[in-house]
Coordinates of C-alpha atoms in Angstrom, one line a residue:
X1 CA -75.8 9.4 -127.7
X2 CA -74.6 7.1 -125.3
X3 CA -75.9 3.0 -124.8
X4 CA -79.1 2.7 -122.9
X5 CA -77.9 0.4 -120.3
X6 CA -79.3 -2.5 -119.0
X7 CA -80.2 -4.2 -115.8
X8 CA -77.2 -6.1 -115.1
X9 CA -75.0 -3.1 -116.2
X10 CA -76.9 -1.1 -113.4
X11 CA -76.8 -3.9 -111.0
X12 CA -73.1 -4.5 -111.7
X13 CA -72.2 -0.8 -110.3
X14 CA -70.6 -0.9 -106.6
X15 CA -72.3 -0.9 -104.4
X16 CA -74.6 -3.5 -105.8
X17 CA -76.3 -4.1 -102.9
X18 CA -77.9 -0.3 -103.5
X19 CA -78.2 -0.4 -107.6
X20 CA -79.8 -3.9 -108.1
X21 CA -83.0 -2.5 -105.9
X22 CA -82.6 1.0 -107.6
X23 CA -82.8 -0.7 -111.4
X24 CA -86.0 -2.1 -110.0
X25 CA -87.3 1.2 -108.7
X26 CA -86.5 2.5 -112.3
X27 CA -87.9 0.0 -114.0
X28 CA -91.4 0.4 -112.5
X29 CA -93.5 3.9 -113.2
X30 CA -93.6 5.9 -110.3
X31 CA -95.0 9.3 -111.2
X32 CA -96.4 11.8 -108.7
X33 CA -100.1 10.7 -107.8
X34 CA -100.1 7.7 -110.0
X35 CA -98.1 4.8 -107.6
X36 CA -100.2 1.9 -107.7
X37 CA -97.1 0.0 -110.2
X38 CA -94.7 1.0 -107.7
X39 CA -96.5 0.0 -104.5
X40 CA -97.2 -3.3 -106.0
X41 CA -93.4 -3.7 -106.7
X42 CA -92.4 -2.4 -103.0
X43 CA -94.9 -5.1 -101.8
X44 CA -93.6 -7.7 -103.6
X45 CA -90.0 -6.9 -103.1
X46 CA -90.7 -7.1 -98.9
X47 CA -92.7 -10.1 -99.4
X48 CA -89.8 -11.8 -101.2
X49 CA -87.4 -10.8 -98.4
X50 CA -89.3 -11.9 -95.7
X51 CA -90.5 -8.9 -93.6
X52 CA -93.8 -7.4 -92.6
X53 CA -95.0 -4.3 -94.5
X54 CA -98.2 -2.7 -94.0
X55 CA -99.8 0.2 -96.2
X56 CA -102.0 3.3 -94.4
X57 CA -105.2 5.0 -95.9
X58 CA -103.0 7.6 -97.8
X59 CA -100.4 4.4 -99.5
X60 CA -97.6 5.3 -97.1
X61 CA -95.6 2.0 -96.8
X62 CA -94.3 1.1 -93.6
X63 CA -91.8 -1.9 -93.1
X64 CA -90.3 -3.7 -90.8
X65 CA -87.1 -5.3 -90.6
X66 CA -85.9 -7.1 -87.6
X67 CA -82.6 -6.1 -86.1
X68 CA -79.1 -8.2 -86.8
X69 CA -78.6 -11.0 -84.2
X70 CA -77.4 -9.4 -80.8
X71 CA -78.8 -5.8 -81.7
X72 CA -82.7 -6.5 -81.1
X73 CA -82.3 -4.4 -77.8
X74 CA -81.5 -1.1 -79.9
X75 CA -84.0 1.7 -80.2
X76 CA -85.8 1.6 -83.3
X77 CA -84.7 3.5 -86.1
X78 CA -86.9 4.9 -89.5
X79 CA -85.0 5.6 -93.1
X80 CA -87.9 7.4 -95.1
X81 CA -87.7 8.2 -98.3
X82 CA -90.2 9.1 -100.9
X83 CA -91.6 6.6 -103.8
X84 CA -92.7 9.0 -106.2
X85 CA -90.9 11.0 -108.8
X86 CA -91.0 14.0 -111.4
X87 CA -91.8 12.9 -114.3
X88 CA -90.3 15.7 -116.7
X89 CA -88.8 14.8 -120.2
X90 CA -87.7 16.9 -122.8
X91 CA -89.3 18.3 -126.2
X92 CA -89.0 15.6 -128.6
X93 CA -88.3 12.7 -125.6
X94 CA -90.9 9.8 -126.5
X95 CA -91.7 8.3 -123.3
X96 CA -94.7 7.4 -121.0
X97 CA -94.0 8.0 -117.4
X98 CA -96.8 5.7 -116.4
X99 CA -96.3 3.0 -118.4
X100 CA -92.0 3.1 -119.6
X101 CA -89.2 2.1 -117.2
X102 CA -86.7 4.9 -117.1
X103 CA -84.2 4.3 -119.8
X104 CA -81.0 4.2 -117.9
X105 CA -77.5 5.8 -119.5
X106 CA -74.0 5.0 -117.6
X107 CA -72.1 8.2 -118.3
X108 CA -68.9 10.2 -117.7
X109 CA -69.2 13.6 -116.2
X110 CA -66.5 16.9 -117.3
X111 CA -64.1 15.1 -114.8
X112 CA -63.9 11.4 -116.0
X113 CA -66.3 10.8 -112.8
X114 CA -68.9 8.0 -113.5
X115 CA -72.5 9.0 -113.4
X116 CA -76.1 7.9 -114.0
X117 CA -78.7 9.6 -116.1
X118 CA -81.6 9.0 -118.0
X119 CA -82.5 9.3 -121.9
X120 CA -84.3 12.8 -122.1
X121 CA -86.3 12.2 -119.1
X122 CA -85.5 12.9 -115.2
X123 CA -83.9 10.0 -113.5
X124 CA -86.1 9.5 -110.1
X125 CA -82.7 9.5 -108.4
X126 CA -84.6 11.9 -106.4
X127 CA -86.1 9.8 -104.4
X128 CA -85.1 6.4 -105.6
X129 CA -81.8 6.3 -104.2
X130 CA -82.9 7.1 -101.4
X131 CA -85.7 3.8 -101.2
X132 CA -82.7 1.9 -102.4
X133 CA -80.5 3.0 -100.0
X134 CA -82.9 1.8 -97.3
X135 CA -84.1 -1.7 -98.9
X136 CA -80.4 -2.7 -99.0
X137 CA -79.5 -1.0 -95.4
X138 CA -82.2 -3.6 -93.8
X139 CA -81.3 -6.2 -96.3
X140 CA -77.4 -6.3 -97.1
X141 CA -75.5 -8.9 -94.6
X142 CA -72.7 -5.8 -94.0
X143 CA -75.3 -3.9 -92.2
X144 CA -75.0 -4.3 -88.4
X145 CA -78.5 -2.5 -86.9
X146 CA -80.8 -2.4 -84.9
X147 CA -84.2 -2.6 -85.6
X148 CA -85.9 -0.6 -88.5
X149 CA -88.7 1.1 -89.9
X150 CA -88.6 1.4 -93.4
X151 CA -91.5 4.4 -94.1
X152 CA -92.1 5.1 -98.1
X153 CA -94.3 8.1 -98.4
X154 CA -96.3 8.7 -101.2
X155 CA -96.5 11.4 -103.6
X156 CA -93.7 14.0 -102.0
X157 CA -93.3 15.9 -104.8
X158 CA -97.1 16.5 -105.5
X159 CA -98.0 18.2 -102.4
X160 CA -96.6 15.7 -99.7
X161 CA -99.7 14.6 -99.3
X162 CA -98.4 11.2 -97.7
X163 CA -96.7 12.3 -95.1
X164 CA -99.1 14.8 -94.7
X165 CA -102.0 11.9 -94.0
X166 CA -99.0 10.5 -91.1
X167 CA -100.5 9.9 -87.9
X168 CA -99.2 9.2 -84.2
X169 CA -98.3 5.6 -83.8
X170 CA -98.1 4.9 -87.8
X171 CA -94.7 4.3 -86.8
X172 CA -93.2 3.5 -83.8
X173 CA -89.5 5.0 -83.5
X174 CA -88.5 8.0 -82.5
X175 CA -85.2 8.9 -84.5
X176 CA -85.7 8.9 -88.4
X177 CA -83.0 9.6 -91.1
X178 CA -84.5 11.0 -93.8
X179 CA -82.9 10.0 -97.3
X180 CA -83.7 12.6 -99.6
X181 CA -81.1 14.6 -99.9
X182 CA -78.7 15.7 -102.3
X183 CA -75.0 16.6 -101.3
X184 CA -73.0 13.9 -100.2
X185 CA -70.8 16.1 -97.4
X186 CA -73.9 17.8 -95.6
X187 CA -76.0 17.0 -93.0
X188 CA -79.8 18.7 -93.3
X189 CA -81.1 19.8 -89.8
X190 CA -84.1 22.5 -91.6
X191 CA -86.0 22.8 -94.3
X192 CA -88.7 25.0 -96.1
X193 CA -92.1 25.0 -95.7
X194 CA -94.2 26.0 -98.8
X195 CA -97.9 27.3 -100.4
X196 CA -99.3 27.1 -103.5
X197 CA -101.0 29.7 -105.2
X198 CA -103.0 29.6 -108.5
X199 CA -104.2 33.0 -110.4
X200 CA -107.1 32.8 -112.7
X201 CA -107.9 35.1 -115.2
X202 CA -110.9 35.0 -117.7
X203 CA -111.3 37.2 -120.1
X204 CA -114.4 37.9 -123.2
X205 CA -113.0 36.2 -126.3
X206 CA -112.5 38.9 -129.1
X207 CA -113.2 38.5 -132.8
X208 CA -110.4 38.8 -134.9
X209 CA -109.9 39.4 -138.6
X210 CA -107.9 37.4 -140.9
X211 CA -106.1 40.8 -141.6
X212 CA -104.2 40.5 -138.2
X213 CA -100.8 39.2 -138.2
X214 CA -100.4 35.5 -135.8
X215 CA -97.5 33.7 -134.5
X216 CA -96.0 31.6 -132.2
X217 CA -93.7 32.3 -130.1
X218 CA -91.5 29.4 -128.1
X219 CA -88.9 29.3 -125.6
X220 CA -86.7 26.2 -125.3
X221 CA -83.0 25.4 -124.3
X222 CA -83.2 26.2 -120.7
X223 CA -81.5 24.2 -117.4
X224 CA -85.0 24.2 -115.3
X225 CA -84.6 22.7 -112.4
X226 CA -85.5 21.9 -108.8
X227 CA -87.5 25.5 -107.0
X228 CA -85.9 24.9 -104.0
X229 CA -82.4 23.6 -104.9
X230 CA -81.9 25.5 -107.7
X231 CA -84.0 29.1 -107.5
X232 CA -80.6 30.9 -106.1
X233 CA -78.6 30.3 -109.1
X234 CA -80.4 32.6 -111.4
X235 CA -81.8 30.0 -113.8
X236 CA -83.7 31.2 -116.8
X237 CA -87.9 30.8 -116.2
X238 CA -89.7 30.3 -119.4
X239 CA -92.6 31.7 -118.4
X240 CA -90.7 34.7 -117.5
X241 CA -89.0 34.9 -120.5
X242 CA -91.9 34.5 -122.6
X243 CA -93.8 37.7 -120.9
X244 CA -90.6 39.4 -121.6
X245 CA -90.7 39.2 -124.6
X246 CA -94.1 39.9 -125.6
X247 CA -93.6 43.1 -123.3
X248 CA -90.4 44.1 -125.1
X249 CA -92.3 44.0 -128.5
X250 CA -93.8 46.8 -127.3
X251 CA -97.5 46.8 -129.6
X252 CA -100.6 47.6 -128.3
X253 CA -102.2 46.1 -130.5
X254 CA -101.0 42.8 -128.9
X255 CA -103.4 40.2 -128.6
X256 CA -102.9 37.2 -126.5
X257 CA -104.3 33.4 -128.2
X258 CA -102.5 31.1 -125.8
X259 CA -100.2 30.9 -123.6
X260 CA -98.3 27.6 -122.1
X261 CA -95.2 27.0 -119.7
X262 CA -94.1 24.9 -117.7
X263 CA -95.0 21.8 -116.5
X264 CA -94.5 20.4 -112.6
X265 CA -95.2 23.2 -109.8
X266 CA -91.6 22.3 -108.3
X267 CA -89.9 22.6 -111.1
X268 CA -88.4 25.8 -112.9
X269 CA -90.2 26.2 -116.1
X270 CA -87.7 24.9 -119.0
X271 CA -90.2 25.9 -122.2
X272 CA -92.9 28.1 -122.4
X273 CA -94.5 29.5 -125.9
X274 CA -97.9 31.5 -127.0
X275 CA -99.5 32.3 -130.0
X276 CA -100.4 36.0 -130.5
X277 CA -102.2 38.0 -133.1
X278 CA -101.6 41.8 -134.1
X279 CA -101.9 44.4 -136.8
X280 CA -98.9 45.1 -139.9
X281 CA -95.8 45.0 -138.4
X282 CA -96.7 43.1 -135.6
X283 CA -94.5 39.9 -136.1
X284 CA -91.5 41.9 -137.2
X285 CA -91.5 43.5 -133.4
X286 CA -92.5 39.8 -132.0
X287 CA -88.7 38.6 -133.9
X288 CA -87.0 41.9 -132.9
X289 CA -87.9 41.4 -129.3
X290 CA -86.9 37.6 -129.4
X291 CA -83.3 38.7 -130.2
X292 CA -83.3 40.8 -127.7
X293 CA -84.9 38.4 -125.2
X294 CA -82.6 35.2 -126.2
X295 CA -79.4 37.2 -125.8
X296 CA -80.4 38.8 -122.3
X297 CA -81.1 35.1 -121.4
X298 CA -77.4 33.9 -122.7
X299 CA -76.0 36.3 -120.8
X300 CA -77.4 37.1 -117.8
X301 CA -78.4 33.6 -116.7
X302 CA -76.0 31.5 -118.7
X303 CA -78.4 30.3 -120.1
X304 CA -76.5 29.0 -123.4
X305 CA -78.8 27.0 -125.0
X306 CA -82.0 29.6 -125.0
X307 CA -84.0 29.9 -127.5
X308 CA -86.6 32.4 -128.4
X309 CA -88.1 31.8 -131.9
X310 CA -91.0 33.0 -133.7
X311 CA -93.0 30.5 -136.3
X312 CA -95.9 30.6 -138.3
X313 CA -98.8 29.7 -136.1
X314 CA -99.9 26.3 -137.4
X315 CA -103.6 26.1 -136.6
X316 CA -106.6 29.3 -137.6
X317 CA -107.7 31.4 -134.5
X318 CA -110.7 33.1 -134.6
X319 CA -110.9 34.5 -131.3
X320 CA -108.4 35.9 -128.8
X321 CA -108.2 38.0 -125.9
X322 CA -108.5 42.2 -126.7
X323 CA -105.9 43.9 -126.7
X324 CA -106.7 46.1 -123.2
X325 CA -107.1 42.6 -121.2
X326 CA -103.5 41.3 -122.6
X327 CA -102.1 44.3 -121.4
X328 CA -103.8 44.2 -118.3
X329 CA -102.5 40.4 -117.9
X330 CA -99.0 40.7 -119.0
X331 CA -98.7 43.8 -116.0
X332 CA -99.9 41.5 -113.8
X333 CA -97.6 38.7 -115.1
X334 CA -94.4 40.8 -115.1
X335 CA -95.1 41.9 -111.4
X336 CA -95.2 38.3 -109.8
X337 CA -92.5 37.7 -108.0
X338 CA -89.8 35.1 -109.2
X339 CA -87.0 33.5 -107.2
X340 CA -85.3 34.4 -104.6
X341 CA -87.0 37.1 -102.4
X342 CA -85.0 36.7 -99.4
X343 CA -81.8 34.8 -97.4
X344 CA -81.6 33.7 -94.0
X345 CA -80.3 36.4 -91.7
X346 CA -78.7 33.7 -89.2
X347 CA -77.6 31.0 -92.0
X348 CA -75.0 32.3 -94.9
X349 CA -75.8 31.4 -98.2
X350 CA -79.3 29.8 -97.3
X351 CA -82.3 31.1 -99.5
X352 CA -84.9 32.0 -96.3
X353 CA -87.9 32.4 -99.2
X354 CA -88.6 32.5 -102.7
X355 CA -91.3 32.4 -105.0
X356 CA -91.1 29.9 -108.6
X357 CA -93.8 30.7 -111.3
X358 CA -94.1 27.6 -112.5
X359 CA -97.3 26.4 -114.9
X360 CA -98.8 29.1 -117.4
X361 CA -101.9 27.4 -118.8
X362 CA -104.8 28.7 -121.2
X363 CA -108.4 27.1 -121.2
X364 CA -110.6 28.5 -123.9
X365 CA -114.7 27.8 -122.8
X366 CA -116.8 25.1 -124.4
X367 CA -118.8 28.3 -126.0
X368 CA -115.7 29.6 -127.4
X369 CA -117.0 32.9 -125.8
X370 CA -114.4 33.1 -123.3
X371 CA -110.5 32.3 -121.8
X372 CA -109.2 31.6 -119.0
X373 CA -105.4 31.9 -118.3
X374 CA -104.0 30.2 -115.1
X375 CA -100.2 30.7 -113.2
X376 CA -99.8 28.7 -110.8
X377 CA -96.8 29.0 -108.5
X378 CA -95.2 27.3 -105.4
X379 CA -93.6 29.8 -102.7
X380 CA -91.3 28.2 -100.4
X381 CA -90.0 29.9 -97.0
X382 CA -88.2 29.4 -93.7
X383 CA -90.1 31.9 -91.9
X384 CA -93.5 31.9 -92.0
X385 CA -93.9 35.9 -91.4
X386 CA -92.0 36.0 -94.6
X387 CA -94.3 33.6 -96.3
X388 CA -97.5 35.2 -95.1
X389 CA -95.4 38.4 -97.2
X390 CA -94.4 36.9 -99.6
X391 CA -98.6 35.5 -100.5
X392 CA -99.6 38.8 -99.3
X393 CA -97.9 40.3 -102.3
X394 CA -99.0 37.6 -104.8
X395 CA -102.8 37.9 -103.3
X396 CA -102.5 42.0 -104.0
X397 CA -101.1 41.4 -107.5
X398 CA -104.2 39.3 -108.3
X399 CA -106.6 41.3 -106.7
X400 CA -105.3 44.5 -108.6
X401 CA -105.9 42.6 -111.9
X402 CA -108.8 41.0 -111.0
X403 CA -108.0 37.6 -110.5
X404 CA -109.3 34.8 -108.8
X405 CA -106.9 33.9 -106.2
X406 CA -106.5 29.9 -104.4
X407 CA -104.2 29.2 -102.2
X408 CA -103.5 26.0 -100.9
X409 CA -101.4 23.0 -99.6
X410 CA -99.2 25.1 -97.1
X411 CA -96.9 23.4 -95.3
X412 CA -94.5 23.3 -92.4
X413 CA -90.8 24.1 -92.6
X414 CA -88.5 21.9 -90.5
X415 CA -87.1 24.0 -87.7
X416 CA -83.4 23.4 -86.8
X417 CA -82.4 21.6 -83.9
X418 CA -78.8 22.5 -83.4
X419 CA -78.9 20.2 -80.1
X420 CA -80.4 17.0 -81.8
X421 CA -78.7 13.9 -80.7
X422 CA -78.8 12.0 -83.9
X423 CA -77.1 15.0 -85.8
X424 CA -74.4 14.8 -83.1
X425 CA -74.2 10.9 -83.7
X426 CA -73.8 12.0 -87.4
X427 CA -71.1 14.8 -87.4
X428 CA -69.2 12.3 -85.3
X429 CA -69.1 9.3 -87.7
X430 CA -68.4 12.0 -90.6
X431 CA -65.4 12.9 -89.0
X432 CA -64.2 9.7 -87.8
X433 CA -65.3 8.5 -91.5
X434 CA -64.2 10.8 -93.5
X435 CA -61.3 12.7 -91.7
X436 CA -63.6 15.7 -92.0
X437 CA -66.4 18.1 -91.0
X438 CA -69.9 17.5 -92.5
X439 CA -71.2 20.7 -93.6
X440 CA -74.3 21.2 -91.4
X441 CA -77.1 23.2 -92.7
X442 CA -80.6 23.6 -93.4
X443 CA -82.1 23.1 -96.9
X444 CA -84.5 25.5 -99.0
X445 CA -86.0 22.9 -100.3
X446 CA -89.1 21.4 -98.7
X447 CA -88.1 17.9 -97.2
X448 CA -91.4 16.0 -95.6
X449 CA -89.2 15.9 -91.9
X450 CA -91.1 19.6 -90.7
X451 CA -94.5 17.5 -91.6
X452 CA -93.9 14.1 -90.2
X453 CA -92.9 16.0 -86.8
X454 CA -95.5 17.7 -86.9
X455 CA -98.0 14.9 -87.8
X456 CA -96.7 11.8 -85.2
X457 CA -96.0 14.5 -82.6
X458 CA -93.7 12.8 -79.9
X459 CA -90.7 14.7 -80.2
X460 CA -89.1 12.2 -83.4
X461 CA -85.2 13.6 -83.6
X462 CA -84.7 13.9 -87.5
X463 CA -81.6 14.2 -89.5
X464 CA -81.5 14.0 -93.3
X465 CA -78.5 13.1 -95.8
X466 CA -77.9 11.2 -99.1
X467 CA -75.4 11.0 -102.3
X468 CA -74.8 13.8 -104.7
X469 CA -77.9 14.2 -107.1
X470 CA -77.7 17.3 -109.8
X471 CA -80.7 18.4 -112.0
X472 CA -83.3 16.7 -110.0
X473 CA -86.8 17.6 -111.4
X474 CA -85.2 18.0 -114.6
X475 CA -83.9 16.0 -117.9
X476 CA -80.5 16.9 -116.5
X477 CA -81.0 14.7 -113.3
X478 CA -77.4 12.6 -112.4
X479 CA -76.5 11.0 -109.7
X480 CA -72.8 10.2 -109.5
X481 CA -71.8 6.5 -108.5
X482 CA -68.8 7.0 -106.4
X483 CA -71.2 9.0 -104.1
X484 CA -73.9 7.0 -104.0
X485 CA -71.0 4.2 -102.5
X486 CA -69.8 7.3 -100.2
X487 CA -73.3 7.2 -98.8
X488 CA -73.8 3.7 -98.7
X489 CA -70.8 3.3 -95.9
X490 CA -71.8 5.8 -94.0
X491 CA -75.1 5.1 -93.5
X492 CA -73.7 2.0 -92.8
X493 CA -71.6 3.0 -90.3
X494 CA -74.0 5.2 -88.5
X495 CA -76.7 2.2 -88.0
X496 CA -73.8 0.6 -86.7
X497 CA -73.3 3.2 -84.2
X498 CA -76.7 3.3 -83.1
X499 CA -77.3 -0.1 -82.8
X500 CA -74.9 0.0 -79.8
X501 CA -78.0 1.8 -77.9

């Protein structure tokens, strides 16, 4: 395993200017929903540079930093960027996202090309490049610009409920770039707008004999991943794996005990596993149908690492659901829809909407007389006639097998603006920059620029870029140095262009 590294190794990476505020940002918990440590550090770090910085009723940190001498005439400009992260490790990873600094690895990638990762955890690259990337844009000497607002939304990844609680005059300019991005040659124009959904089902607890076979069944090894950014490339989904294979083992004697999968509603479910009682001959169908399962996963998602494995069940269970309700659950299970159910007609290659089941949960009652089994899932879309489909068929599916059905936290996509001055200020410094084309395009992910429009109102021209982050919402997170520099002199460049008016 590689060194942890510390501060001054992080610090020491070019540009410095960038990595010495994003070893503070790692340093500091930041988990969705639970930002007080890393408000208190944003507030410190302004205070100790000098500038104003006010906080709104929903912890959205606004700051502002006065423009370099001869520029104050500009038109403001915003860089947002989110302070929250995911906080997803993996099995065996001992670390407390609200009270550990992210342990910090300098690493090599397949190409000799110099990253940073984290020890078994995600990274909080995503968004924490992009805060840095603003700190040391209104701080760093090199910068020429004109003046900025710094805005920090809170808990992005959680239900954007910061820059959902935005309102008119929060901040006063009217072009913003938006950080949060995660390929160094494009420029983001669109994004997704998503729903929640949450299935319940509850079901009588059945008595069962000690004569009945139990065991556990666990899924591990997979890539996970970001829903948006990742849901195209056919990554393996624990909790669909996991219905598989009970499904394949083909019993009806089949009684569910718990379930569990998944972990972050934005993330692609890594592990899943359930503990499941039947009659003789049970557990040799439950291993039979693993096999089958693990080598379906290997090879039809390249998955390599899956695992499906089947244990001893550690602990006694009394009770479980009957064997008619599991079936009746695992139908219902196996007919959500998962990925991607449709691309943009007008944009190659760009997922238009999708659906990720991502948290299986079980919640036996106080009485022990009953369980309730939840999957929750976020559906993400472009189009919000496909989105209204794409709930309409989730919704159906629940009410067929009788669950209760919540929907919530919908929100906006970002619609493209082809004509947007910004972008053209942007494509223009690519090129003279970089000798090249930006790759222009809208993302299925679900960036907060569609909401803040839609929240200040006024007509804010948006554009959105940043370095080259893999894995995001995942143990697998990287961000590759060389990029983050590529980033850092572009943005540079373009605050220099604007602050010529």
């Amino acid at each position: 395993m590689n060194k942890i590294a510390d501060r001054a190794a992080i610090e020491a990476l070019q540009p410095s200017s960038v990595w010495k505020f994003f070893a503070g940002l790692a340093a500091t918990p930041r988990p969705s929903k639970r930002e007080d440590k890393i408000r208190a550090h944003i507030h410190a770090t302004v205070k100790s540079l000098g500038f104003a910085a006010r906080e709104d009723h929903v912890h959205n940190i606004i700051v502002e930093a006065p423009a370099t001498k001869g520029y104050e005439k500009a038109p403001l400009t915003v860089l947002q960027a989110h302070l929250d992260m995911v906080p997803e490790k993996n099995a065996g990873t001992r670390h407390e996202f609200d009270t550990d600094p992210i342990r910090l690895i300098i690493d090599k990638d397949a190409k000799g090309e110099t990253i940073v990762r984290a020890d078994g955890t995600t990274l909080g690259a995503d968004n924490g490049i992009g805060v840095a990337l603003a700190l040391a844009a209104a701080t760093s000497p090199e910068v020429v610009h004109g003046p900025l607002e710094l805005l920090f939304t809170s808990d992005e990844e959680d239900g954007m409920t910061g820059a959902k609680g935005l309102k008119p005059g929060t901040f006063k300019g009217k072009r913003l770039i938006n950080l949060d991005s995660e390929e160094d040659n494009a420029l983001y124009m669109g994004c997704a707008g998503g729903c929640d959904t949450v299935l319940t089902w509850r079901f009588p607890a059945e008595p069962v004999g000690g004569d009945l076979e139990c065991c556990r069944i666990s899924i591990t090894g997979l890539r996970g991943g970001h829903s948006g950014g990742n849901i195209h490339e056919g990554r393996g989904s624990a909790n669909r794996l996991l219905v598989r294979t009970l499904l394949r083992a083909k019993r009806d004697d089949l009684r569910i005990v718990q379930m569990s999968g998944g972990s972050k509603r934005n993330a692609i479910a890594r592990e899943a596993w359930a503990v499941v009682r039947g009659a003789t001959g049970f557990r040799a169908a439950v291993e039979a149908a693993a096999r089958l399962v693990e080598a379906q996963a290997k090879a039809e998602s390249f998955e390599a690492n899956a695992q499906v494995r089947v244990e001893d069940a550690v602990e006694e269970f009394p009770a479980a659901v009957s064997a008619h309700d599991t079936k009746k659950l695992l139908t219902a299970l196996a007919a959500l829809p998962h990925g991607v159910l449709g691309m943009h007609p007008k944009v190659p290659e760009l997922v238009e909407t999708s659906n990720n089941l991502a948290t299986l949960t079980t919640d036996q009652g106080a009485d022990g007389k009953s369980f309730s089994i939840t999957m929750a899932m976020l559906s993400r879309s472009s189009s919000e006639s496909r989105m209204d489909e794409a709930l309409d068929q989730i919704t159906a599916i629940g009410r067929m097998s009788d669950a209760k059905i919540q929907h919530a936290n919908r929100y906006p996509g970002w619609e493209p603006n082809v004509d947007s001055p910004i972008l053209a200020t942007c494509q223009r410094i690519y090129r003279e920059l970089f000798e090249e084309s930006p790759r222009v395009a809208a993302i299925h992910a679900g960036l907060e620029c569609g909401i803040i429009g839609r929240q200040v109102g006024g007509g804010v021209d948006m554009v959105s870029f940043g370095p080259r982050i893999e894995g995001a919402h995942s143990p697998d997170e990287r961000v590759w140095v060389d990029s983050v520099g590529k980033s850092w002199k572009y943005l540079k460049a373009v605050l220099a262009d604007l602050a010529k008016g």
